[in-house]
Short mmCIF file of N, CA and C in Angstrom, two decimals:
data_model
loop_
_atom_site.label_atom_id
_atom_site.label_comp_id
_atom_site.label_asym_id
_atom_site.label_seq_id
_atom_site.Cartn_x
_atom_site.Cartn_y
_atom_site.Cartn_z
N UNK Q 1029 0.83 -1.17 0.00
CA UNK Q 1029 0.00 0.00 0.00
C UNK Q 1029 0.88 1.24 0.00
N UNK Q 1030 1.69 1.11 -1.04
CA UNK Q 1030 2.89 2.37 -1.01
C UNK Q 1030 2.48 3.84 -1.73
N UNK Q 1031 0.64 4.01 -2.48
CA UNK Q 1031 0.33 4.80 -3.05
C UNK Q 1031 -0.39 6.03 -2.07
N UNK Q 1032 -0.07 7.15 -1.99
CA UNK Q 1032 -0.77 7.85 -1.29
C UNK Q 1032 -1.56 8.65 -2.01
N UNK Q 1033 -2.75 8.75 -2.12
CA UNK Q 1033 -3.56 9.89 -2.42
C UNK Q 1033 -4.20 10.89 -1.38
N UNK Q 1034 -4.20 12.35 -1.98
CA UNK Q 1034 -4.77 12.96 -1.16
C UNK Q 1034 -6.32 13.85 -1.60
N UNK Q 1035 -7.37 13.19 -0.85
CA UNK Q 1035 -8.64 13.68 -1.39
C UNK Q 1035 -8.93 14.74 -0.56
N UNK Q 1036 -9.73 15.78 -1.05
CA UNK Q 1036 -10.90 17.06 -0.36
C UNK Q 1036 -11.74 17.20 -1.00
N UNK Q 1037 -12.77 17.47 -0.03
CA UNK Q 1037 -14.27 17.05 -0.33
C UNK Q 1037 -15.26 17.85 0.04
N UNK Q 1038 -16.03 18.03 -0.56
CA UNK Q 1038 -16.92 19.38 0.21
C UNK Q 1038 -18.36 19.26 -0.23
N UNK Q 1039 -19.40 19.53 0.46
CA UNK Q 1039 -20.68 19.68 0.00
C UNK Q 1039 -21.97 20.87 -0.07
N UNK Q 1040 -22.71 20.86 -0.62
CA UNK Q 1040 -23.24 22.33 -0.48
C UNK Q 1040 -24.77 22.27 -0.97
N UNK Q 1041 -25.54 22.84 -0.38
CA UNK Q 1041 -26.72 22.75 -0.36
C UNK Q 1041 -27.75 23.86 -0.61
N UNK Q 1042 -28.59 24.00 -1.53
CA UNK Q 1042 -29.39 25.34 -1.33
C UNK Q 1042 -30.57 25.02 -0.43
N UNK Q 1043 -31.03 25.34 0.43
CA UNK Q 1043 -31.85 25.12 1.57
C UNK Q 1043 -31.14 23.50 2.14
N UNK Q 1044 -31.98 23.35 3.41
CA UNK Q 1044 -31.68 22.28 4.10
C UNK Q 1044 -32.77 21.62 4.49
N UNK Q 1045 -33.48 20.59 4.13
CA UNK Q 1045 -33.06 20.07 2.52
C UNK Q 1045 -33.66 20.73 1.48
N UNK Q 1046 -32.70 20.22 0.41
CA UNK Q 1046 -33.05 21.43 -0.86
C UNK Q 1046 -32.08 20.59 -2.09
N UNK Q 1047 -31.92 21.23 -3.00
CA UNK Q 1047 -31.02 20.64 -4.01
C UNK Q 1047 -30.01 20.83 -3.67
N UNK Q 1048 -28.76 19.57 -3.41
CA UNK Q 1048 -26.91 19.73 -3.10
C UNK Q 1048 -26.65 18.97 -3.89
N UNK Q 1049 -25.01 18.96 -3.94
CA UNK Q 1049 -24.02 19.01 -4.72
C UNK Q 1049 -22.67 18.51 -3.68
N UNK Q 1050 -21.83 17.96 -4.55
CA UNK Q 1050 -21.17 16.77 -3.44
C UNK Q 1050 -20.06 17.14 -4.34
N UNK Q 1051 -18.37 17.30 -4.20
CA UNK Q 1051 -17.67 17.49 -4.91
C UNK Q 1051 -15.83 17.17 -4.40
N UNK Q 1052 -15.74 16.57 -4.78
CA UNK Q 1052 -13.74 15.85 -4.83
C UNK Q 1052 -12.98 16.17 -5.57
N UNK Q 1053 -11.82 17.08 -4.82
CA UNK Q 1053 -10.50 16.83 -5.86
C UNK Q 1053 -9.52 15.79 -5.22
N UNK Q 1054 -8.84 14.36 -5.76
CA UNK Q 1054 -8.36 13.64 -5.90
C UNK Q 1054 -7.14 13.47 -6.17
N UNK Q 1055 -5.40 13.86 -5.43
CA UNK Q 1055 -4.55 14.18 -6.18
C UNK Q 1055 -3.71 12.81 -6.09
N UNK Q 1056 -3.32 12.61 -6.65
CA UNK Q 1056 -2.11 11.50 -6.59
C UNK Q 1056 -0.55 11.37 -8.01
N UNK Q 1057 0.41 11.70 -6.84
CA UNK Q 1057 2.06 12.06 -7.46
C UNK Q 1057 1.42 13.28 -8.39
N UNK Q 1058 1.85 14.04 -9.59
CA UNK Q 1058 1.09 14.94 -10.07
C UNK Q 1058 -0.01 14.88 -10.66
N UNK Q 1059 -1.19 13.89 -10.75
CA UNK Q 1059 -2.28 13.53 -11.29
C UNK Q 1059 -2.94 13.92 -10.47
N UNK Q 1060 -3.89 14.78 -10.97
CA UNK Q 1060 -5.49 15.23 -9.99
C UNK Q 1060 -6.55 14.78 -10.62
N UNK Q 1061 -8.02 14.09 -10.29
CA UNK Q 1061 -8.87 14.20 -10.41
C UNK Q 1061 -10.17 14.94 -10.01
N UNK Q 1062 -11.22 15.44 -10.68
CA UNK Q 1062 -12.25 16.50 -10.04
C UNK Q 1062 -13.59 15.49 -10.26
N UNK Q 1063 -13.89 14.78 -9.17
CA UNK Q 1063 -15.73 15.02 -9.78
C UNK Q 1063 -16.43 15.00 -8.79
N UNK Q 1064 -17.84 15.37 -9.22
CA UNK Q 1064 -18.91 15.64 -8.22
C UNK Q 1064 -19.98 15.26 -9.09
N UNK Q 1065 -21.17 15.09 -7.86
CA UNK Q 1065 -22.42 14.69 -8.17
C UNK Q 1065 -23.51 15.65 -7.85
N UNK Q 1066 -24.89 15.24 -7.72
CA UNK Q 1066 -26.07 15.55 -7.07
C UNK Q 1066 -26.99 15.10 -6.80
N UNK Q 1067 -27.81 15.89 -5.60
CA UNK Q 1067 -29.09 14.94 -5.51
C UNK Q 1067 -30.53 16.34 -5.21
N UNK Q 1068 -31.38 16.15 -5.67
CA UNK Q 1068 -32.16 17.01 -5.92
C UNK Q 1068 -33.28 17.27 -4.71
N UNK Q 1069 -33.27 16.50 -3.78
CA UNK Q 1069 -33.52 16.93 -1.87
C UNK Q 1069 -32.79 16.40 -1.32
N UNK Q 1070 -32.06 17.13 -0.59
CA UNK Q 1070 -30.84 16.09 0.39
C UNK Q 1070 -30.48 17.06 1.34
N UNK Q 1071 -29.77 17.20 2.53
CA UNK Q 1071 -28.97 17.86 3.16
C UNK Q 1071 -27.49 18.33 2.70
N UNK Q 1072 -26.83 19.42 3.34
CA UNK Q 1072 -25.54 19.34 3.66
C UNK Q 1072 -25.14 18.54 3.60
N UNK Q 1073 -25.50 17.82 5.22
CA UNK Q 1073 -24.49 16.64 5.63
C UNK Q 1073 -24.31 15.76 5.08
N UNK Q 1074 -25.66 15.09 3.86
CA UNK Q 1074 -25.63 14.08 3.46
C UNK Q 1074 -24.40 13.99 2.12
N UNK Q 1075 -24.65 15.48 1.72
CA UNK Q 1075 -23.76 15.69 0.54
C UNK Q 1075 -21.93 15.85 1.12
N UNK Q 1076 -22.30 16.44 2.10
CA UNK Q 1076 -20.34 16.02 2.98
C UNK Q 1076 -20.11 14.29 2.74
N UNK Q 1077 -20.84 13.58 3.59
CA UNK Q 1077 -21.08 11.95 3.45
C UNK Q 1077 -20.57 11.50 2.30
N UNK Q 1078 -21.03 12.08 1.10
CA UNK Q 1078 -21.39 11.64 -0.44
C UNK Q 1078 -19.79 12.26 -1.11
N UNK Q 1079 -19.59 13.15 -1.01
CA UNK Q 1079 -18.16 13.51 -1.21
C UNK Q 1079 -17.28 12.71 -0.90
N UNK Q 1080 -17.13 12.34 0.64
CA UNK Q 1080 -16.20 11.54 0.82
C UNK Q 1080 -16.20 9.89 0.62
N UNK Q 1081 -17.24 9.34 0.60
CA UNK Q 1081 -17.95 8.01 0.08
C UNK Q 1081 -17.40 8.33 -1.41
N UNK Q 1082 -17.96 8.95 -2.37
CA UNK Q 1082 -17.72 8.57 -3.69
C UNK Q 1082 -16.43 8.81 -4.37
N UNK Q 1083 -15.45 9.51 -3.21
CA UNK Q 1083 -14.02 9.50 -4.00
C UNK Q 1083 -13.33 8.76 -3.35
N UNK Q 1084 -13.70 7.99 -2.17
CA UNK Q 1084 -13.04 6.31 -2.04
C UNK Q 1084 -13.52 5.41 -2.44
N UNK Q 1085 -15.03 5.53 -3.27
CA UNK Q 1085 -15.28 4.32 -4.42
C UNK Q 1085 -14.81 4.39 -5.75
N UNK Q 1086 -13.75 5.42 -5.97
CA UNK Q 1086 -13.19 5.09 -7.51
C UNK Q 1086 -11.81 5.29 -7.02
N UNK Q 1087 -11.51 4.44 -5.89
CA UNK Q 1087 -9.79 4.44 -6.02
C UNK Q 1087 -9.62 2.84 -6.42
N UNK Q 1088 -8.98 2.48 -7.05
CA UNK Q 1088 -8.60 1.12 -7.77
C UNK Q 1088 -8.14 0.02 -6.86
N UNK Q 1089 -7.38 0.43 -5.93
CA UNK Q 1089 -6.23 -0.37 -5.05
C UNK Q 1089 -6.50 0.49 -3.63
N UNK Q 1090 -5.84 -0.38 -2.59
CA UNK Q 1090 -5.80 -0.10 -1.33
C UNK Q 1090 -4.69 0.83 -1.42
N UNK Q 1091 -4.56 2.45 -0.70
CA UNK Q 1091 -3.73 3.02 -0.54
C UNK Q 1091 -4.16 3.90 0.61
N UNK Q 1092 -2.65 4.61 0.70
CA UNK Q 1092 -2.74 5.52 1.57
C UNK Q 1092 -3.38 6.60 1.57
N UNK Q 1093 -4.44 7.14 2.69
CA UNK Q 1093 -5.50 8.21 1.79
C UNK Q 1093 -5.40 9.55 3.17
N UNK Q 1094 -4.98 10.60 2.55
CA UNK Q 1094 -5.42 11.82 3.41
C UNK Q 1094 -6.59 12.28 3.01
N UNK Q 1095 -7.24 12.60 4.12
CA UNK Q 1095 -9.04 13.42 3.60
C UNK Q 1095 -8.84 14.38 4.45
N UNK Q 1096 -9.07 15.58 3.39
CA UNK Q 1096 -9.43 16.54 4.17
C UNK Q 1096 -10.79 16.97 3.90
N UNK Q 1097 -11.44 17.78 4.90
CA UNK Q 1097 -13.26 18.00 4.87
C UNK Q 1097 -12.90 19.18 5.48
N UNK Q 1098 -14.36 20.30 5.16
CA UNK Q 1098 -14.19 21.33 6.19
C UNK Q 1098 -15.61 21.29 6.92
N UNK Q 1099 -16.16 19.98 7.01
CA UNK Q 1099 -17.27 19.48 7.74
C UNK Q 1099 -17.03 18.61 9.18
N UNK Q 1100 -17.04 19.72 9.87
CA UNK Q 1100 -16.71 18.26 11.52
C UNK Q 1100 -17.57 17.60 11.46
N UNK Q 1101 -18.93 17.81 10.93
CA UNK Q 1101 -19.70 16.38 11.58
C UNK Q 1101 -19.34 15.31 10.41
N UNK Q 1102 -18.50 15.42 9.20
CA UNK Q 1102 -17.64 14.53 8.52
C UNK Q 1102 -16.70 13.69 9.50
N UNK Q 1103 -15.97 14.96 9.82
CA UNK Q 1103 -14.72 14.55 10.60
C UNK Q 1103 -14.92 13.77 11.87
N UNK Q 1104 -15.74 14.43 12.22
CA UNK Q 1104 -15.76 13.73 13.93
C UNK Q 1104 -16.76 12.11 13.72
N UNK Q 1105 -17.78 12.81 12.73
CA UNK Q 1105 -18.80 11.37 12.87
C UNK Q 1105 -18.15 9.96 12.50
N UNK Q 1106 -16.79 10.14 11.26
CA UNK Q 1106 -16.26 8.86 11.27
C UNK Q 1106 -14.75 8.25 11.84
N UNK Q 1107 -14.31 9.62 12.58
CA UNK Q 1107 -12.82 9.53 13.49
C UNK Q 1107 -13.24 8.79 15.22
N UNK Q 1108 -14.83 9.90 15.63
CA UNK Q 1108 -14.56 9.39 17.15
C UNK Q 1108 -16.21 8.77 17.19
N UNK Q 1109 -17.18 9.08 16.44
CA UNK Q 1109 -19.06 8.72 16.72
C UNK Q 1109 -18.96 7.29 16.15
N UNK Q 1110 -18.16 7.27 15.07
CA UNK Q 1110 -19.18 6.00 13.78
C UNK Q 1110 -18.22 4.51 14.86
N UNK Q 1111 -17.51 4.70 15.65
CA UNK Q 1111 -17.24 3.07 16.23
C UNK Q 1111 -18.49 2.84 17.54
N UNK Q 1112 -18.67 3.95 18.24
CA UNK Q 1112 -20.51 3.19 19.16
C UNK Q 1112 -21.60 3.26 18.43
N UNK Q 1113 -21.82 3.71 17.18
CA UNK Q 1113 -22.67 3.63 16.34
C UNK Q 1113 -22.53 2.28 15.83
N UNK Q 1114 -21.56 1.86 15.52
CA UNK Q 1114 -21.42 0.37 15.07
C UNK Q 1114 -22.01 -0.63 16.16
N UNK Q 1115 -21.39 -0.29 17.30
CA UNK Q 1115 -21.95 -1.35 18.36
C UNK Q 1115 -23.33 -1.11 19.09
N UNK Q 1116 -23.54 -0.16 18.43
CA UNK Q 1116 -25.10 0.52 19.24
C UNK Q 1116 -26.11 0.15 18.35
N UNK Q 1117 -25.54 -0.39 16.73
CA UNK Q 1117 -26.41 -1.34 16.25
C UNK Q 1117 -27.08 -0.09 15.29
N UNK Q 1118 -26.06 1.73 15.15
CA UNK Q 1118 -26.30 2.35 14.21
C UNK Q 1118 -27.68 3.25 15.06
N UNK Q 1119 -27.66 3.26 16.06
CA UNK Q 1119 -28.31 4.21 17.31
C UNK Q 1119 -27.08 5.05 18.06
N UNK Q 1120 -27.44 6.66 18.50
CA UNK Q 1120 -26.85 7.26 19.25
C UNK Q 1120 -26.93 6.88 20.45
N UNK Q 1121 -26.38 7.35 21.29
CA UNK Q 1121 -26.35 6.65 22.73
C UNK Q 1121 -27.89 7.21 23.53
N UNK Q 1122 -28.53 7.88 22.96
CA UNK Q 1122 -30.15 7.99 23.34
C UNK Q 1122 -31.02 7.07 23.03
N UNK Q 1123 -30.73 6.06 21.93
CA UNK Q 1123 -31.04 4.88 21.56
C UNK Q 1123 -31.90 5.60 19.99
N UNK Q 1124 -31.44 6.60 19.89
CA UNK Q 1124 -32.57 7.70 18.38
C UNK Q 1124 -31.22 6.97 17.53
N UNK Q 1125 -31.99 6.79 16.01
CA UNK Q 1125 -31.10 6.06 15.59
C UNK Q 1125 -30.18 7.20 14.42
N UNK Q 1126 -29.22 6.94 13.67
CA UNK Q 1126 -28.46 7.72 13.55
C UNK Q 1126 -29.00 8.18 12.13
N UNK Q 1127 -28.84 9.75 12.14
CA UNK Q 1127 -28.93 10.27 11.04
C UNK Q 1127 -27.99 10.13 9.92
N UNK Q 1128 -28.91 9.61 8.74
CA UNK Q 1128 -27.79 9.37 7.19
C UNK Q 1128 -27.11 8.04 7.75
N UNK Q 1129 -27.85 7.01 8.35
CA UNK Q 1129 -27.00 5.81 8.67
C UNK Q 1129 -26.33 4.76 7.42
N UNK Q 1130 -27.74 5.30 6.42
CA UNK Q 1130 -27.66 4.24 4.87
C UNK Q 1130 -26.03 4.77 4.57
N UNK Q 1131 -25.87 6.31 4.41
CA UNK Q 1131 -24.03 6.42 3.91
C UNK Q 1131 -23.36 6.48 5.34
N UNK Q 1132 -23.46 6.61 6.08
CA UNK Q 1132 -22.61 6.37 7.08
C UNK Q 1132 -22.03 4.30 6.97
N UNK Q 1133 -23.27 3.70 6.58
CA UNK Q 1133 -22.85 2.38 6.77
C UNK Q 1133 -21.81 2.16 5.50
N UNK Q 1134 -22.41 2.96 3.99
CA UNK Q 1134 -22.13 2.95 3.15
C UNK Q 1134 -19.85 2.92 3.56
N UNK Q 1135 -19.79 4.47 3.81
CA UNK Q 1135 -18.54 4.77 4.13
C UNK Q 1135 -17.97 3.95 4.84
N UNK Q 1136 -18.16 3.47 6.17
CA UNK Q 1136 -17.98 2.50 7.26
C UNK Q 1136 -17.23 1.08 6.60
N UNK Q 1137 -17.45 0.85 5.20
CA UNK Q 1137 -17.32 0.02 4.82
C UNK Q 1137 -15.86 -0.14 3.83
N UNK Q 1138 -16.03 1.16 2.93
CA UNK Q 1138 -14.75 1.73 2.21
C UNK Q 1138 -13.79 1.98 3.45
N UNK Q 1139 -13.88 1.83 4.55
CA UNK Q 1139 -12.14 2.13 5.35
C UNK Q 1139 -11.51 0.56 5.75
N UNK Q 1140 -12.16 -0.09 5.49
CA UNK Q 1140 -11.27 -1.55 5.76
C UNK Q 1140 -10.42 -1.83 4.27
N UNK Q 1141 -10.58 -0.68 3.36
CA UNK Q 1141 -9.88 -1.12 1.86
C UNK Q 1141 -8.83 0.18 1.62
N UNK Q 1142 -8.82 0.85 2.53
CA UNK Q 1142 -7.53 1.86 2.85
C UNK Q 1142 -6.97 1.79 4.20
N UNK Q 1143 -6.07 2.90 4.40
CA UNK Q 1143 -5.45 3.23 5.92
C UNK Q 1143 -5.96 4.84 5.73
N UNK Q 1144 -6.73 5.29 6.10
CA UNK Q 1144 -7.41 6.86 6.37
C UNK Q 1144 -6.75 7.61 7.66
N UNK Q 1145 -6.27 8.86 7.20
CA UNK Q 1145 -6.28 9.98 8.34
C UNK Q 1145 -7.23 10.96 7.44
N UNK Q 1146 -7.93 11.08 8.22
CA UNK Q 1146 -8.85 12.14 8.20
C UNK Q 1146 -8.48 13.79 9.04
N UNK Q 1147 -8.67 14.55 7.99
CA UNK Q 1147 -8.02 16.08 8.42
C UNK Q 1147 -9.35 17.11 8.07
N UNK Q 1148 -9.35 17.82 9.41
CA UNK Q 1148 -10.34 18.53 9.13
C UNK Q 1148 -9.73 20.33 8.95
N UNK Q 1149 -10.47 20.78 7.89
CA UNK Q 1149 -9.86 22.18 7.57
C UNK Q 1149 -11.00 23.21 7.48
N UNK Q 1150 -10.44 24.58 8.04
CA UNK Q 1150 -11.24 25.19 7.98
C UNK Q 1150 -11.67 25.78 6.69
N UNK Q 1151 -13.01 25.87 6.29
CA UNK Q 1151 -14.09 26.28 5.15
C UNK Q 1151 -13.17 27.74 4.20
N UNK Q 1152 -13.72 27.87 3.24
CA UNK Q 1152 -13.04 29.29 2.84
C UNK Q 1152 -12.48 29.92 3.01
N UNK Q 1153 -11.23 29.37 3.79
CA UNK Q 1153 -9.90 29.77 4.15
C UNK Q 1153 -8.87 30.04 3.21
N UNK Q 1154 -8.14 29.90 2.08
CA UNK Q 1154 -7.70 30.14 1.17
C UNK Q 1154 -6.59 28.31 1.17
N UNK Q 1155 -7.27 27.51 0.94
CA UNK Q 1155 -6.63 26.15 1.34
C UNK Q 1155 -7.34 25.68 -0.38
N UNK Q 1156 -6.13 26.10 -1.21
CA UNK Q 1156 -6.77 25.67 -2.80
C UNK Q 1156 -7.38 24.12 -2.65
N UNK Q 1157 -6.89 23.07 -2.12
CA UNK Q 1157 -7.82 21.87 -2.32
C UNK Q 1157 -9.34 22.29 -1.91
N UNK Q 1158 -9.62 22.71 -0.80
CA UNK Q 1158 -10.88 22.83 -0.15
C UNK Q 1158 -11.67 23.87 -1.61
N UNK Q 1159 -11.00 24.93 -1.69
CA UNK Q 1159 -11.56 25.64 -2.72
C UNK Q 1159 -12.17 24.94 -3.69
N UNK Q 1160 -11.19 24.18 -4.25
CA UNK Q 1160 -11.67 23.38 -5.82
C UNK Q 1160 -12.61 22.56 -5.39
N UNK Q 1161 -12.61 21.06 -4.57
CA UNK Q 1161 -13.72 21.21 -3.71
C UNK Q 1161 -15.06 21.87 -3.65
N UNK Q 1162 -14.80 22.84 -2.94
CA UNK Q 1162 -16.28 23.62 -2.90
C UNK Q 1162 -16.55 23.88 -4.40
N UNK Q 1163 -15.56 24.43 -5.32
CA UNK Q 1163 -16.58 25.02 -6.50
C UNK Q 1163 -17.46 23.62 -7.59
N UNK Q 1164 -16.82 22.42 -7.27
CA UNK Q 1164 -17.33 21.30 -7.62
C UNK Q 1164 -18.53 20.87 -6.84
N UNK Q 1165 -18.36 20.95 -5.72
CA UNK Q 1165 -20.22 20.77 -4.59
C UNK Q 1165 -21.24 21.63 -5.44
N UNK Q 1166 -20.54 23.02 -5.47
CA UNK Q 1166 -21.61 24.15 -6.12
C UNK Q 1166 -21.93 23.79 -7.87
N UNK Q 1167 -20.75 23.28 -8.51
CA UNK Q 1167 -21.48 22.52 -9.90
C UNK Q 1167 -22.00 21.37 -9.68
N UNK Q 1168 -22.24 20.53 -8.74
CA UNK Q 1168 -22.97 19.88 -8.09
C UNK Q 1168 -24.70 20.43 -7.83
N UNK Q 1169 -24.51 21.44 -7.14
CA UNK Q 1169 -26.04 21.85 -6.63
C UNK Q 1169 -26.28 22.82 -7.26
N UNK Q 1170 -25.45 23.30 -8.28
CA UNK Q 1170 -26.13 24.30 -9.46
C UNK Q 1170 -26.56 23.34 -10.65
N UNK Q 1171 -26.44 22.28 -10.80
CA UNK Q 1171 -27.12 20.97 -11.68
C UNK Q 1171 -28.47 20.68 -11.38
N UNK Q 1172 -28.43 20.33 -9.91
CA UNK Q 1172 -29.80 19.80 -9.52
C UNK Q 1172 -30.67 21.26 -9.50
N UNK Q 1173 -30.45 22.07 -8.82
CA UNK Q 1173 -31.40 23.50 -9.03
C UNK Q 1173 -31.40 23.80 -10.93
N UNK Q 1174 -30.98 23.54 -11.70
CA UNK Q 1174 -31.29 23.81 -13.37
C UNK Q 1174 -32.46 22.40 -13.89
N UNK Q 1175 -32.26 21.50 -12.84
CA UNK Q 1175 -33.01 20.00 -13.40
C UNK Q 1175 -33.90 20.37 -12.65
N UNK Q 1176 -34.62 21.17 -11.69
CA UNK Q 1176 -35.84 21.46 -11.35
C UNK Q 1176 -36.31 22.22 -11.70
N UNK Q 1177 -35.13 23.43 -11.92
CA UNK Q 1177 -36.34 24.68 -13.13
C UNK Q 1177 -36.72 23.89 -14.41
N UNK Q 1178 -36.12 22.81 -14.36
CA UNK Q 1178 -36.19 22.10 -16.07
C UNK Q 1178 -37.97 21.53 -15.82
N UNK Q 1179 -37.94 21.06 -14.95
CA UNK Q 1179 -38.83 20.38 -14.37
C UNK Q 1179 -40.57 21.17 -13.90
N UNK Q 1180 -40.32 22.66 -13.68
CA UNK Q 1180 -40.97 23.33 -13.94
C UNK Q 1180 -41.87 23.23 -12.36
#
């Protein structure tokens, strides 16, 4: 596992919920990749989730992966929450069960096929990964808001 890539990921939402946009830049040795998606009612959070889920489902091989997010409940939900969520059977410790559990289980699953440090950075800070990032979430949720005016 001698390949390191380094992903950032960002998501963005017009209302909560509303149409978002989910978006990765992907770098590895000088090769970058950009893509992003959407979903046309979703949250934030779900689209943070979806960022980082869908740019560890197109890495080929097990490698070394830095993530950076400028979402703590990214950061924290799968560094220090998502291991009593596992044993709590995917319930918070109130026994309410966990929000976005379908990608939380989803993700939960992509880290036994890397070694992850997860880095959390602050938002619109001038941190060009996070940037590129965000402007990919926003061609993300500027897609789904044009497929509903389409939609009428």
């Amino acid at each position: 596992m001698d390949s390191k890539v380094v992903i950032y990921t960002d998501g963005a939402c017009a209302g909560n919920p509303g149409p978002g946009g989910w978006g990765a830049l992907l770098q590895f040795n000088d090769t970058s990749k950009e893509i992003f998606g959407y979903e046309l009612d979703t949250t934030n959070n779900r689209m943070e989730i979806m960022a980082a889920l869908e740019a560890l489902r197109i890495l080929k091989k097990s490698c070394n992966v830095e993530i950076y997010t400028d979402s703590k409940y990214l950061q924290q939900g799968i560094t220090a929450w998502i291991h009593n969520w596992v044993k709590n059977n995917w319930c918070k410790s109130n026994n309410e069960p966990v929000k976005n559990a379908d990608l939380w289980q989803k993700l939960y699953a992509e880290l036994s096929k890397h070694t992850i440090i997860w880095k959390w950075v602050k938002g619109h800070a001038n941190n060009s990964g996070n940037i590129a990032a965000d402007k990919l979430a926003v061609q993300g949720r500027e897609t789904a808001i044009e497929i509903l005016k389409c939609r009428g």
